PDB file of C-alpha atoms and ligand atoms in Angstrom:
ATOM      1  CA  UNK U   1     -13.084 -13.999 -15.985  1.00 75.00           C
ATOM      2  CA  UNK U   2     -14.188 -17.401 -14.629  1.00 67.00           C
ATOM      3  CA  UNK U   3     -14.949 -17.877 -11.246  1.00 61.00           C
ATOM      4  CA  UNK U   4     -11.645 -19.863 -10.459  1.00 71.00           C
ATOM      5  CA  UNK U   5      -9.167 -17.233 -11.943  1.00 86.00           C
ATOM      6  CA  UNK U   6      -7.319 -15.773  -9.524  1.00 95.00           C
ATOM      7  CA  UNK U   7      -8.366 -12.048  -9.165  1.00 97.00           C
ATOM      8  CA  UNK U   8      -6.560  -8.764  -8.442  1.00 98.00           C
ATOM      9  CA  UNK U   9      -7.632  -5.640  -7.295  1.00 98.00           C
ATOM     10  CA  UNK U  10      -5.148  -2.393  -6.731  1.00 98.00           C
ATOM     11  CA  UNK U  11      -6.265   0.510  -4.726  1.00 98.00           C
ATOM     12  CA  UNK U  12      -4.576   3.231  -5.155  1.00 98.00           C
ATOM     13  CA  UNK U  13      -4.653   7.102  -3.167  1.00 97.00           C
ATOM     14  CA  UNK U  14      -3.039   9.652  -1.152  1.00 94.00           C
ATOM     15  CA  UNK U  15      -3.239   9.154   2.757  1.00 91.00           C
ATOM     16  CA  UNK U  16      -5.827   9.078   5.035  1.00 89.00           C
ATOM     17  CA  UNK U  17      -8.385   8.373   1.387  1.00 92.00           C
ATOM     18  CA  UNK U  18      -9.871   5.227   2.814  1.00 93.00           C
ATOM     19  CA  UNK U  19      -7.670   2.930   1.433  1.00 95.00           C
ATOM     20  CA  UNK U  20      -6.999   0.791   4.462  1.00 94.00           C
ATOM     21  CA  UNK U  21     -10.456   0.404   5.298  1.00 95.00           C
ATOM     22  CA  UNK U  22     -11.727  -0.275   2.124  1.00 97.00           C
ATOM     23  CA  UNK U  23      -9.572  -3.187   1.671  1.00 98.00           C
ATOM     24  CA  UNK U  24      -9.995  -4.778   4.563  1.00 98.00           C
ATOM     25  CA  UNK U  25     -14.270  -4.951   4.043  1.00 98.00           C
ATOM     26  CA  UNK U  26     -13.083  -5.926   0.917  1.00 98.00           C
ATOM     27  CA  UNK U  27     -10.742  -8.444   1.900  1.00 98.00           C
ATOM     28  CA  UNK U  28     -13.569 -10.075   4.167  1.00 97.00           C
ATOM     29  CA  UNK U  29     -15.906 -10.050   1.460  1.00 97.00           C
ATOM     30  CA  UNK U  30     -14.027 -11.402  -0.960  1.00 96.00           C
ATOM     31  CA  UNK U  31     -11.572 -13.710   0.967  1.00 95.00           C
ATOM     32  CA  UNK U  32      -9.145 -12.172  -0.710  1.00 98.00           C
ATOM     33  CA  UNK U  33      -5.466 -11.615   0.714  1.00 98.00           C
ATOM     34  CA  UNK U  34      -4.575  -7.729   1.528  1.00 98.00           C
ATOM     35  CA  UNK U  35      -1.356  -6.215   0.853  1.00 98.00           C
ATOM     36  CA  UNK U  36      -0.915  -2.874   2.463  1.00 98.00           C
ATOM     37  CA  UNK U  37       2.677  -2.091   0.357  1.00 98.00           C
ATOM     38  CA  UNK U  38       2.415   1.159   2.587  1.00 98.00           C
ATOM     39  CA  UNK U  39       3.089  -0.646   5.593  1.00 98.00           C
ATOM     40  CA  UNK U  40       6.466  -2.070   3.274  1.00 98.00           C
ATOM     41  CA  UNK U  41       8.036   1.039   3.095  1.00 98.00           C
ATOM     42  CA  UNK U  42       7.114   2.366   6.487  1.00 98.00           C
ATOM     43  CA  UNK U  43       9.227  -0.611   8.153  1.00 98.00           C
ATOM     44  CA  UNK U  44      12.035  -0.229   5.560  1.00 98.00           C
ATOM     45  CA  UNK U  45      11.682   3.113   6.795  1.00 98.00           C
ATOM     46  CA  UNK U  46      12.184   2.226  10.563  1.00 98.00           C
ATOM     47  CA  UNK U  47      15.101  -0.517   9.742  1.00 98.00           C
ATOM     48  CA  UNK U  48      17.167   2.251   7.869  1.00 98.00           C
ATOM     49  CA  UNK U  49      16.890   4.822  10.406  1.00 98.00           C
ATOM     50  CA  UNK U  50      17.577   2.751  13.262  1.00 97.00           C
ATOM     51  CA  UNK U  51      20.940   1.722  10.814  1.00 97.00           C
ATOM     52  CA  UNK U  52      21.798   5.284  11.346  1.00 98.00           C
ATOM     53  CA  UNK U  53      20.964   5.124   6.625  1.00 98.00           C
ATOM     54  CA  UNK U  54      19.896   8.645   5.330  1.00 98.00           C
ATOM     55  CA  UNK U  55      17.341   9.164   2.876  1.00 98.00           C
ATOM     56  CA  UNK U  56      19.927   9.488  -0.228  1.00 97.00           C
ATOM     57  CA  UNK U  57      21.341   7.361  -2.754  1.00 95.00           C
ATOM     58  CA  UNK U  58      24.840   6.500  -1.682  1.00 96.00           C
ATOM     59  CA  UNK U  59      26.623   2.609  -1.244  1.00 97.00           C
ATOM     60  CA  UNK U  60      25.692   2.692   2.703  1.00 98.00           C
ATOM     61  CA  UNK U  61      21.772   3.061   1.049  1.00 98.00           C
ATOM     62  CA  UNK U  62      22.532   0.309  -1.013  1.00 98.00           C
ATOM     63  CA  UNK U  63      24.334  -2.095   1.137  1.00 98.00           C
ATOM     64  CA  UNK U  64      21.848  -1.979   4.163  1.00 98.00           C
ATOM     65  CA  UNK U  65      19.023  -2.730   1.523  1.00 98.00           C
ATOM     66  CA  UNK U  66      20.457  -5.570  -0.213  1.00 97.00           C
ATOM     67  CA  UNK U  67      21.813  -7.442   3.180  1.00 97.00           C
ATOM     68  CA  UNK U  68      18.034  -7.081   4.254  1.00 98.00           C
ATOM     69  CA  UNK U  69      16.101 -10.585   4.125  1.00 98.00           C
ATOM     70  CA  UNK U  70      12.157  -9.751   3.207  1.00 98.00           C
ATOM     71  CA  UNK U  71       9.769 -12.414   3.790  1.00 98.00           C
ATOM     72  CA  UNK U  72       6.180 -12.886   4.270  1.00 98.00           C
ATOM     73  CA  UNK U  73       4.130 -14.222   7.116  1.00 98.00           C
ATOM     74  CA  UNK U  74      -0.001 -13.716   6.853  1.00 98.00           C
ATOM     75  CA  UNK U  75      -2.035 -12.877   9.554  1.00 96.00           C
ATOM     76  CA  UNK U  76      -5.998 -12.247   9.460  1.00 96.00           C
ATOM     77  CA  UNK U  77      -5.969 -12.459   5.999  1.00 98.00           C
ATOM     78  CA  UNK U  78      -3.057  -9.446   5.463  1.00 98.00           C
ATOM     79  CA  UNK U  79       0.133 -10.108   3.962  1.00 98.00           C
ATOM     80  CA  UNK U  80       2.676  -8.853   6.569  1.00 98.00           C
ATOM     81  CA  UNK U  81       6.286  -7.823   5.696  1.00 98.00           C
ATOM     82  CA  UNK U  82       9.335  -9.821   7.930  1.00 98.00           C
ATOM     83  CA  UNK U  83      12.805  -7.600   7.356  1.00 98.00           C
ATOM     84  CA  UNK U  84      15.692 -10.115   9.231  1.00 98.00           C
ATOM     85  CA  UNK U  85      12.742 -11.905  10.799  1.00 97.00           C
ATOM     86  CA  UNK U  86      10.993  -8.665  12.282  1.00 98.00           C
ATOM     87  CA  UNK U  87       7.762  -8.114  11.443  1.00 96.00           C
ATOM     88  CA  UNK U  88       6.548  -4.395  11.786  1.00 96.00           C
ATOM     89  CA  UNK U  89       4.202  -3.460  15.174  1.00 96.00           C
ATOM     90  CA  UNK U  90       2.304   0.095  15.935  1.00 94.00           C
ATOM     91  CA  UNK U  91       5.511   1.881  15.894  1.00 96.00           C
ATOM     92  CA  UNK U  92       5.885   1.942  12.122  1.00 97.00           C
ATOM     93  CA  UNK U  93       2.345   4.406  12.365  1.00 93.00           C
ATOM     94  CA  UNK U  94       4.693   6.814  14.799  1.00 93.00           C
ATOM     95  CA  UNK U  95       5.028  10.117  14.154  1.00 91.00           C
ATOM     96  CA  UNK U  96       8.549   9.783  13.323  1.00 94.00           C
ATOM     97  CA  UNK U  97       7.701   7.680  10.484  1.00 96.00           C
ATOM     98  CA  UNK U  98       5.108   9.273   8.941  1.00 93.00           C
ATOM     99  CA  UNK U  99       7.712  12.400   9.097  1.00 93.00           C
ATOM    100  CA  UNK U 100      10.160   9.962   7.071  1.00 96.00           C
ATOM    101  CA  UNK U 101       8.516   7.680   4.881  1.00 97.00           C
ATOM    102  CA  UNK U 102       8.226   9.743   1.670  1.00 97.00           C
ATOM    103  CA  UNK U 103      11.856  10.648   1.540  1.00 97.00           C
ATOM    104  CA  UNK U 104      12.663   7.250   1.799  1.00 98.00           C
ATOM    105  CA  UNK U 105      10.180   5.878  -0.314  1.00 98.00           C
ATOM    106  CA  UNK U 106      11.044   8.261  -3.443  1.00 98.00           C
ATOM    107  CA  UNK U 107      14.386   6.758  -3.151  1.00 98.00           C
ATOM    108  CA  UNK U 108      14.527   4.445  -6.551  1.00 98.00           C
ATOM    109  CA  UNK U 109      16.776   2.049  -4.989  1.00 98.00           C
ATOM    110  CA  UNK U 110      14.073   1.671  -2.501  1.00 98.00           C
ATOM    111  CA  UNK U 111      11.495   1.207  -4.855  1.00 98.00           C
ATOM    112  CA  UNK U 112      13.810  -0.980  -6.643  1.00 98.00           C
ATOM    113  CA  UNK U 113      14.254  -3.439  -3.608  1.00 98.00           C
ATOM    114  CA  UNK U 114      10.773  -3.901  -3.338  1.00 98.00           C
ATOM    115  CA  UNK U 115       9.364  -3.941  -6.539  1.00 98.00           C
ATOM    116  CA  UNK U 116       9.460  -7.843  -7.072  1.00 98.00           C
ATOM    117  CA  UNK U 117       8.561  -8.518  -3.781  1.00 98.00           C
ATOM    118  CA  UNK U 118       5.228  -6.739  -4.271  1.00 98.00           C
ATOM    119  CA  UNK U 119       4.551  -8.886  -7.169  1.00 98.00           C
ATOM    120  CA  UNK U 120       5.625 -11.926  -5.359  1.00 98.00           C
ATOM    121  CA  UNK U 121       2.516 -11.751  -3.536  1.00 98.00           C
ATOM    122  CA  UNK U 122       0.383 -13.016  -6.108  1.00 98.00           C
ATOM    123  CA  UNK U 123       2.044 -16.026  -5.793  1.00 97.00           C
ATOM    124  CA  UNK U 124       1.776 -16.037  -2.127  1.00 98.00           C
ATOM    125  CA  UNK U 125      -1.707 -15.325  -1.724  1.00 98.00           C
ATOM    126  CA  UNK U 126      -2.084 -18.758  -4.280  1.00 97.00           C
ATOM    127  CA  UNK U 127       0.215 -20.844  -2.520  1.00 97.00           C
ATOM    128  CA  UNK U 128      -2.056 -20.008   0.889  1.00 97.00           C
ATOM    129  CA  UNK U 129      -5.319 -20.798  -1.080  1.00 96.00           C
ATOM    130  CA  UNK U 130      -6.800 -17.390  -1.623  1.00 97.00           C
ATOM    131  CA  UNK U 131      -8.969 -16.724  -4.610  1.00 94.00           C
ATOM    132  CA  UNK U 132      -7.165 -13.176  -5.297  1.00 98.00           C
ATOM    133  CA  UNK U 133      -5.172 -10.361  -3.752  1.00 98.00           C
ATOM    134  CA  UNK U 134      -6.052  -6.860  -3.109  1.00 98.00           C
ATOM    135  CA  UNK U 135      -3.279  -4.266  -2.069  1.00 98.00           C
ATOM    136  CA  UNK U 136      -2.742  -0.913  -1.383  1.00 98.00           C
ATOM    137  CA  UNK U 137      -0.786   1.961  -1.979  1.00 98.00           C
ATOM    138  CA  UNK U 138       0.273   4.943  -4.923  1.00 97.00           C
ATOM    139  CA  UNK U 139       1.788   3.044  -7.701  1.00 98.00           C
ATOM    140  CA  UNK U 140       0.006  -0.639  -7.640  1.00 98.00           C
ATOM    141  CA  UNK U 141      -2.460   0.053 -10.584  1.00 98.00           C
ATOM    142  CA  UNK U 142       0.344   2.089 -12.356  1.00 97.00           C
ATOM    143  CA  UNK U 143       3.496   0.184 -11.502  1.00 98.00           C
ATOM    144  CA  UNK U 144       3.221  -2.915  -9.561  1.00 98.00           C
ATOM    145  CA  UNK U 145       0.251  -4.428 -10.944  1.00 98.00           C
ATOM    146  CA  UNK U 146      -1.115  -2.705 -14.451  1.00 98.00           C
ATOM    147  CA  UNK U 147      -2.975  -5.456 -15.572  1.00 97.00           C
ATOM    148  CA  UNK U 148      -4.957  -5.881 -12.086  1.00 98.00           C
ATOM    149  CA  UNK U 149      -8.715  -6.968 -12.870  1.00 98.00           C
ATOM    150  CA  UNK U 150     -10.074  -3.994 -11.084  1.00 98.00           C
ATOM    151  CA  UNK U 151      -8.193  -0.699 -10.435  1.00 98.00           C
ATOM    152  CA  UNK U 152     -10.022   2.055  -8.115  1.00 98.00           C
ATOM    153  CA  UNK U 153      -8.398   5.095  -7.146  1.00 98.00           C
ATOM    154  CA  UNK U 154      -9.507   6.473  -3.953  1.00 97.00           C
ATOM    155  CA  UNK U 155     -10.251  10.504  -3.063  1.00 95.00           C
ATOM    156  CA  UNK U 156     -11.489  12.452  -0.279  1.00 93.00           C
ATOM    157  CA  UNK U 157     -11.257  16.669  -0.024  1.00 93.00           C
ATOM    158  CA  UNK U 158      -8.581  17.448   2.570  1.00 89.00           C
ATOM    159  CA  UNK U 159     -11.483  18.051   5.343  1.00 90.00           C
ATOM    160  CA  UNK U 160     -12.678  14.467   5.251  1.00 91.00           C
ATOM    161  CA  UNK U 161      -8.886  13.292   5.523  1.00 89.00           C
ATOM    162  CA  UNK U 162      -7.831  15.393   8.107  1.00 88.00           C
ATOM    163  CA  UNK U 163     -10.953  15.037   9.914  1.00 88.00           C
ATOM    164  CA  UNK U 164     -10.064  11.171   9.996  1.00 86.00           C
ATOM    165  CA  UNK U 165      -6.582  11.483  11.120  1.00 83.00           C
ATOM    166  CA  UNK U 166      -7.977  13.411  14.066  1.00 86.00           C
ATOM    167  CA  UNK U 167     -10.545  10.799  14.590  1.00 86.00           C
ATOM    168  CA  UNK U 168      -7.508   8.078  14.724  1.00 83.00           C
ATOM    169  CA  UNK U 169      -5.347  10.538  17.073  1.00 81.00           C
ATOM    170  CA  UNK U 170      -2.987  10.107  14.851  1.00 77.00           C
ATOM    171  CA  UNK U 171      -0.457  12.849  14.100  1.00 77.00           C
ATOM    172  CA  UNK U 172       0.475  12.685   9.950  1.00 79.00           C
ATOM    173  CA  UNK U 173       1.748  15.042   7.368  1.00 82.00           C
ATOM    174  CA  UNK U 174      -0.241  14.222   4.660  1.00 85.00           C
ATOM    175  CA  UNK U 175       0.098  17.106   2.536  1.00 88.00           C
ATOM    176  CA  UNK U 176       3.869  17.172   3.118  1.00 91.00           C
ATOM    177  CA  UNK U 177       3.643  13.252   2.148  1.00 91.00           C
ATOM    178  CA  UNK U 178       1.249  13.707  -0.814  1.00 92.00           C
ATOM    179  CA  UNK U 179       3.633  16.389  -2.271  1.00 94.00           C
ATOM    180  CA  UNK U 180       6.772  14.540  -2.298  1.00 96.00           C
ATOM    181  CA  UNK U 181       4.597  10.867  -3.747  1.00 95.00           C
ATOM    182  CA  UNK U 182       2.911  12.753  -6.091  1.00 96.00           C
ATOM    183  CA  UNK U 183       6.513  14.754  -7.602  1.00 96.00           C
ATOM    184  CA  UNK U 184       8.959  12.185  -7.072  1.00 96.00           C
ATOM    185  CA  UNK U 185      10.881  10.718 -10.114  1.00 95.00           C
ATOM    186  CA  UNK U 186      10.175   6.899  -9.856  1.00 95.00           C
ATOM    187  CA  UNK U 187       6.602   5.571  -9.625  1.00 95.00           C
ATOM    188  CA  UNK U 188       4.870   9.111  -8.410  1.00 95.00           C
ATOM    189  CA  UNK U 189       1.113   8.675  -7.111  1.00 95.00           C
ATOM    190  CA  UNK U 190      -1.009   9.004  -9.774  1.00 94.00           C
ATOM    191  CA  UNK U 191      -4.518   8.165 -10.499  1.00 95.00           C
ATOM    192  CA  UNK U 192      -3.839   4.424 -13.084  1.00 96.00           C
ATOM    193  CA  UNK U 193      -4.964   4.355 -16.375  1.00 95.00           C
ATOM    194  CA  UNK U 194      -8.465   3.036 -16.767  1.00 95.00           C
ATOM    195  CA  UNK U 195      -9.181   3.152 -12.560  1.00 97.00           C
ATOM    196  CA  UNK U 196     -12.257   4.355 -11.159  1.00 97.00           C
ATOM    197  CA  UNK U 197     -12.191   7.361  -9.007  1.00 97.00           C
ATOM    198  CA  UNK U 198     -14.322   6.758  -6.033  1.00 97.00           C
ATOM    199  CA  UNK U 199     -14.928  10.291  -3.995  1.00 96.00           C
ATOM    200  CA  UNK U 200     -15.400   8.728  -0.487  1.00 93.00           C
ATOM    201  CA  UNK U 201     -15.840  12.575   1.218  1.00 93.00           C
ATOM    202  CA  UNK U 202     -19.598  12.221   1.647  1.00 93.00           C
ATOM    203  CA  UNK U 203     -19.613   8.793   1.857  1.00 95.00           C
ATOM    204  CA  UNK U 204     -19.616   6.207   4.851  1.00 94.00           C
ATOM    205  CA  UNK U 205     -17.268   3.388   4.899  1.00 95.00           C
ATOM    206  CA  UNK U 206     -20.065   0.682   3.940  1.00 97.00           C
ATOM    207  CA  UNK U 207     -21.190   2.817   1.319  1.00 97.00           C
ATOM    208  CA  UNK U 208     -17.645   2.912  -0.048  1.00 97.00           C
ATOM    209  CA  UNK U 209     -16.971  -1.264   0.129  1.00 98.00           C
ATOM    210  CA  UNK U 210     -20.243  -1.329  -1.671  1.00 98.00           C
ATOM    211  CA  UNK U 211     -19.564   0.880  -4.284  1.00 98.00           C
ATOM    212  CA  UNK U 212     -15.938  -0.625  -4.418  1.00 98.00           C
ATOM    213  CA  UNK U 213     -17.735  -4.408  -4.376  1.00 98.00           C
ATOM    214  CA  UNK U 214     -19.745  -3.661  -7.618  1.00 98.00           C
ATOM    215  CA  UNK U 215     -16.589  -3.538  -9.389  1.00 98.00           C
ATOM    216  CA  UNK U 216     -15.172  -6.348  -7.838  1.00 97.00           C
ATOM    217  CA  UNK U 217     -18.305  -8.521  -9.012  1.00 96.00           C
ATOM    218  CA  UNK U 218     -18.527  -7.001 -12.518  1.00 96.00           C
ATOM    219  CA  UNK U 219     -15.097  -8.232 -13.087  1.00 96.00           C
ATOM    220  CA  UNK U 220     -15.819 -11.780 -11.269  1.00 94.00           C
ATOM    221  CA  UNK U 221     -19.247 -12.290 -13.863  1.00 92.00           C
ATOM    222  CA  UNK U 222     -17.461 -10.618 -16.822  1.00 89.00           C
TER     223      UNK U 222
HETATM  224  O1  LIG H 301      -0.253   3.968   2.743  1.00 61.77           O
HETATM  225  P1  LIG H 301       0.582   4.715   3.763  1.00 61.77           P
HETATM  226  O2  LIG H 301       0.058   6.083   4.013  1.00 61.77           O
HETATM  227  O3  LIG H 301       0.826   3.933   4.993  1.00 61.77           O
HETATM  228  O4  LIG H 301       1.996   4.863   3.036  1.00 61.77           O
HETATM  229  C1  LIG H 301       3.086   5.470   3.667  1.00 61.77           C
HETATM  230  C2  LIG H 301       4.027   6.055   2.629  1.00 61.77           C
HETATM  231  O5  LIG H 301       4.647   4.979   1.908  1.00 61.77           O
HETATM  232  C3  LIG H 301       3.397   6.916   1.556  1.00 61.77           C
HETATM  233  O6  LIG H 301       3.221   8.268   1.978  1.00 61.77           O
HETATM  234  C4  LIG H 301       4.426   6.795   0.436  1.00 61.77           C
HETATM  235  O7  LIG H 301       5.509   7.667   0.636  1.00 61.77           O
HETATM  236  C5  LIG H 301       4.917   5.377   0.581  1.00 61.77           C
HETATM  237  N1  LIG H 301       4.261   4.456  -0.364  1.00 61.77           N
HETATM  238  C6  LIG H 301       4.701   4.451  -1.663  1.00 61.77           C
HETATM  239  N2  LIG H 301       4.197   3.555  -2.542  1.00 61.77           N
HETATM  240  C7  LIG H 301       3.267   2.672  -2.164  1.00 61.77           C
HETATM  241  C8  LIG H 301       2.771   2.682  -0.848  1.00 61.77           C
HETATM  242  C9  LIG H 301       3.285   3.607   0.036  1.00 61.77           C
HETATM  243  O8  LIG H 301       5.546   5.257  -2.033  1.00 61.77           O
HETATM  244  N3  LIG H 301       2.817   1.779  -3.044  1.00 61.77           N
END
């Protein structure tokens, strides 16, 4: 690709694999714009439950989603979601949510909502002046984005993650959550076709933007 073509990168793995921190050195190496898509269904997550909407397909599902206005306002460089002009705080990382967020997110008519929105970044990211996007989540290299410029798929053995959870004091069930993403019907995490696994369980974080960062400039010299 030249140099002035807009480039996209998809990370994709289950929780706690690095993914957030990875794209943000990434992000500030690149001056690239970050999309965390996780952070999209965690606050659709929090507006439907405080609507008093269950995790099942049924017309009060579908009404509360379509009367929702989604926009985007950018801070730091990330791409944050605004539902009815709220954007998300801490409280979408509660305990409460991370209990949720699968069942809601395996919903299709969840998926379905947001599925052009996440590709309606690309053209946000331009309008704002960055030179590419990189976001986050289990079905952007698969789904949202299969023709991104560089795909990695993220791992770490279930010490490493749970060892950074505890680090965070943060209270998660990621097996619970990797079991329903990786079953579910519509979009299921999956490692993409033609990604790169990175293993980040003996690795620090720098070592892991580096490693990540090759990529990222093979694809900008190709
Ligand atoms: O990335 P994070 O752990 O914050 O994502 C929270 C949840 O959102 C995931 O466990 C998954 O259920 C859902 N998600 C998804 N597809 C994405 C990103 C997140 O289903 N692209």
């Amino acid at each position: 690709m030249s140099k002035d073509q807009f480039i996209i990168v998809a990370i994709d793995g289950g929780a706690a694999s690095g993914k957030s921190s990875t794209s943000r050195g990434l992000r500030d190496r690149f001056c690239l714009m970050r999309v965390d898509t996780g952070s999209f269904y965690r606050s659709i997550t929090l507006k439907l439950l405080e609507a008093g909407v269950e995790a099942k397909s049924n017309a009060k599902l579908n009404q509360a989603l379509e009367k929702m206005e989604l926009k985007t306002e950018i801070e730091s460089g990330d791409a944050m979601i605004s539902i009815d002009g709220w954007t998300p705080d801490e409280s979408i990382r509660s305990e409460r949510i991370n209990h949720s967020v699968s069942d809601y997110a395996a919903l299709p008519e969840v998926r379905g909502r947001l599925l052009q929105y996440q590709r309606n970044q690309k053209e946000v990211a331009q309008e704002n002046g960055y030179s590419g996007l990189i976001m986050e989540g289990r079905d952007i290299g698969s789904v949202i984005f299969p023709d991104a410029n560089v795909k990695l798929f993220l791992d770490a053995s279930p010490e490493a993650r749970a060892l950074r959870r505890a680090k965070e004091g943060i209270v998660d069930s990621m097996e619970k959550r990797d079991r329903i993403d990786s079953t579910r019907k519509t979009a299921p995490l999956k490692r993409p076709e033609g990604s790169i696994i990175i293993d980040s369980s003996e690795m620090s974080l720098e070592e892991v933007i580096d490693e990540a960062a090759k990529y990222i400039e093979a694809a900008l010299n190709s």
